[in-house]
Tab-separated table of C-alpha atoms in Angstrom:
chain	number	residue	atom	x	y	z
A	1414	UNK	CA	10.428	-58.382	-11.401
A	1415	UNK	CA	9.540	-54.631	-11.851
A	1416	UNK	CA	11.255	-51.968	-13.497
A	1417	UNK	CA	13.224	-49.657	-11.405
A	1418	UNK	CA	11.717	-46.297	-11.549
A	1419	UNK	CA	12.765	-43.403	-13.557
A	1420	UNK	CA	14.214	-40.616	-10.722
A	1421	UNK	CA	11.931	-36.993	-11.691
A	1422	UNK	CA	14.050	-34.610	-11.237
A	1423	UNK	CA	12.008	-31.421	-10.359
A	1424	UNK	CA	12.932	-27.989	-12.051
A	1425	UNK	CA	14.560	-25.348	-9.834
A	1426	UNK	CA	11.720	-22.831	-9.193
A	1427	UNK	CA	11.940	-19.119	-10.239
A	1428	UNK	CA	11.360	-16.384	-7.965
A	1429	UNK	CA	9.057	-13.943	-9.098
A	1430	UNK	CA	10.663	-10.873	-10.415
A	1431	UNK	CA	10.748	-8.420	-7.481
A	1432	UNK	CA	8.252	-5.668	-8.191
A	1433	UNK	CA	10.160	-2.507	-6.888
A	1434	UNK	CA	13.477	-1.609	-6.563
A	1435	UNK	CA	15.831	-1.816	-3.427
A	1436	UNK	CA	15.190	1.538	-2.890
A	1437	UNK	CA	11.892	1.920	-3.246
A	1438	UNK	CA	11.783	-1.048	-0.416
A	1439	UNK	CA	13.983	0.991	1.747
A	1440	UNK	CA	11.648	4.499	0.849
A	1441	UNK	CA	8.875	2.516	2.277
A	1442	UNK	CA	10.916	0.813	5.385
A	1443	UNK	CA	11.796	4.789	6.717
A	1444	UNK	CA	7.989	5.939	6.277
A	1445	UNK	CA	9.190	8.553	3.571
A	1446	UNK	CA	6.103	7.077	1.376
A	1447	UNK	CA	2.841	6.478	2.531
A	1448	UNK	CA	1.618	2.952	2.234
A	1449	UNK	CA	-2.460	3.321	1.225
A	1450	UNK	CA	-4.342	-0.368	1.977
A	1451	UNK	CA	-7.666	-0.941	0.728
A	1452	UNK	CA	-9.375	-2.791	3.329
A	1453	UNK	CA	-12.921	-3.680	1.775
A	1454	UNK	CA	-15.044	-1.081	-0.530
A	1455	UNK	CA	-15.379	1.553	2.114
A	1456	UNK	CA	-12.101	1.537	4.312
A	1457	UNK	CA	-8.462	2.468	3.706
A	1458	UNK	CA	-5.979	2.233	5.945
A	1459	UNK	CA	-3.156	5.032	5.543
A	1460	UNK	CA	0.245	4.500	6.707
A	1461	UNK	CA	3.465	6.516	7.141
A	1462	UNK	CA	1.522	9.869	6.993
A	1463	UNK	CA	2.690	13.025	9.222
A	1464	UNK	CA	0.308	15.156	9.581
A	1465	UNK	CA	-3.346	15.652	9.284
A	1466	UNK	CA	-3.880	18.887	7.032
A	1467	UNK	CA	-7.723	19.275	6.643
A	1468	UNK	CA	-10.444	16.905	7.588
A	1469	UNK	CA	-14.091	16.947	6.548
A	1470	UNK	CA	-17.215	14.320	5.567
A	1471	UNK	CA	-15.801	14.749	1.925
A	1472	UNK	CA	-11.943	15.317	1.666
A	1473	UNK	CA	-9.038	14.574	3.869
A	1474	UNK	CA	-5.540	15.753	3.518
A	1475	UNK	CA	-2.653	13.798	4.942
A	1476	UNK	CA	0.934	15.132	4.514
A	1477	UNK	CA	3.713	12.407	3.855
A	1478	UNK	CA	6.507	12.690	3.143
A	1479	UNK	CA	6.786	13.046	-0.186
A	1480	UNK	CA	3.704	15.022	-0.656
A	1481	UNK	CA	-0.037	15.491	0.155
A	1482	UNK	CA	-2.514	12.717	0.066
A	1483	UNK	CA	-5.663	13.827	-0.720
A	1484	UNK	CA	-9.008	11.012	0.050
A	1485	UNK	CA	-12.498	12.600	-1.361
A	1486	UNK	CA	-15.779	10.213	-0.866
A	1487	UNK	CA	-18.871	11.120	1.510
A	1488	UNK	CA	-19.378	10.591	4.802
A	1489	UNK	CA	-15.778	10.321	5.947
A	1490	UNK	CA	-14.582	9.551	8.793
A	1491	UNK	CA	-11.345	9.000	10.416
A	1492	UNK	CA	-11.326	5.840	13.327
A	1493	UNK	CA	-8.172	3.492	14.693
A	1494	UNK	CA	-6.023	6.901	15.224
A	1495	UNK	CA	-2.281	6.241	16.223
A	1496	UNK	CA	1.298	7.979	15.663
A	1497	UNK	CA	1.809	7.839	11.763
A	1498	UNK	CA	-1.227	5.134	11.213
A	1499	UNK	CA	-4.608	6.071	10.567
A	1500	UNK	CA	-8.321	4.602	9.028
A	1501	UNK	CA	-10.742	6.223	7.021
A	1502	UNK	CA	-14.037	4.712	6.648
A	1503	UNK	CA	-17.203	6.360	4.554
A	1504	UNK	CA	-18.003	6.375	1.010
A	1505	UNK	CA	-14.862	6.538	-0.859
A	1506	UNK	CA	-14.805	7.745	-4.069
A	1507	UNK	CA	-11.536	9.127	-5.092
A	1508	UNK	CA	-7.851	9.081	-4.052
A	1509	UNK	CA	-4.814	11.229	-5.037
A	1510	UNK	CA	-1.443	10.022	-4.494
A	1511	UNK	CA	1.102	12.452	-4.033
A	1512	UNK	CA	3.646	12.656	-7.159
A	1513	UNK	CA	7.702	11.615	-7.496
A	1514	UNK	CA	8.287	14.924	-7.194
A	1515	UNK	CA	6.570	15.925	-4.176
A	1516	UNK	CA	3.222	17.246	-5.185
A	1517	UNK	CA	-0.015	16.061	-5.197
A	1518	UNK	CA	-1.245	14.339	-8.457
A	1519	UNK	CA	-4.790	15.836	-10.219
């Protein structure tokens, strides 16, 4: 006769500390933040933007929300163009985020 197994009784798993605050989730949800996704070593997709300020092979300017976004690099250029959505593709070499309090970070 064998012995009857010992049940395992498996640990209840812990969810990973959420990484922003409710209302930095909501921030994101109403486009008042732009969301910046690296997509490889020489694209980033830009989200949530509202305006295009200045464009050039070196710099772009978006406007968001809460401030300017500022992309520098070389041979910029801006493809897959659509209402508050945008890619920039070239040699990327810098990015400035705009600040909390509405300006552009240096």
């Amino acid at each position: 006769m064998s012995k009857p197994r010992k049940q395992l009784h498996r640990r209840p798993s812990r969810r990973p500390a959420p990484s922003a605050t409710a209302i930095e989730w909501l921030e994101d949800a109403t486009g008042r933040c732009a969301r910046v996704t690296a997509l490889g070593s020489r694209c980033l997709m830009v989200e949530n933007y509202t305006e295009i300020i200045a464009f050039s092979g070196n710099c772009v300017r978006l406007d968001s929300g809460g401030g300017v976004l500022c992309v520098h690099g070389t041979g910029l250029c801006l493809s897959d163009i659509r209402p508050g959505a945008l890619v920039i593709r070239g040699e990327i070499s810098r990015l400035e985020l705009p600040c909390e309090g509405g300006g552009s970070a240096d």
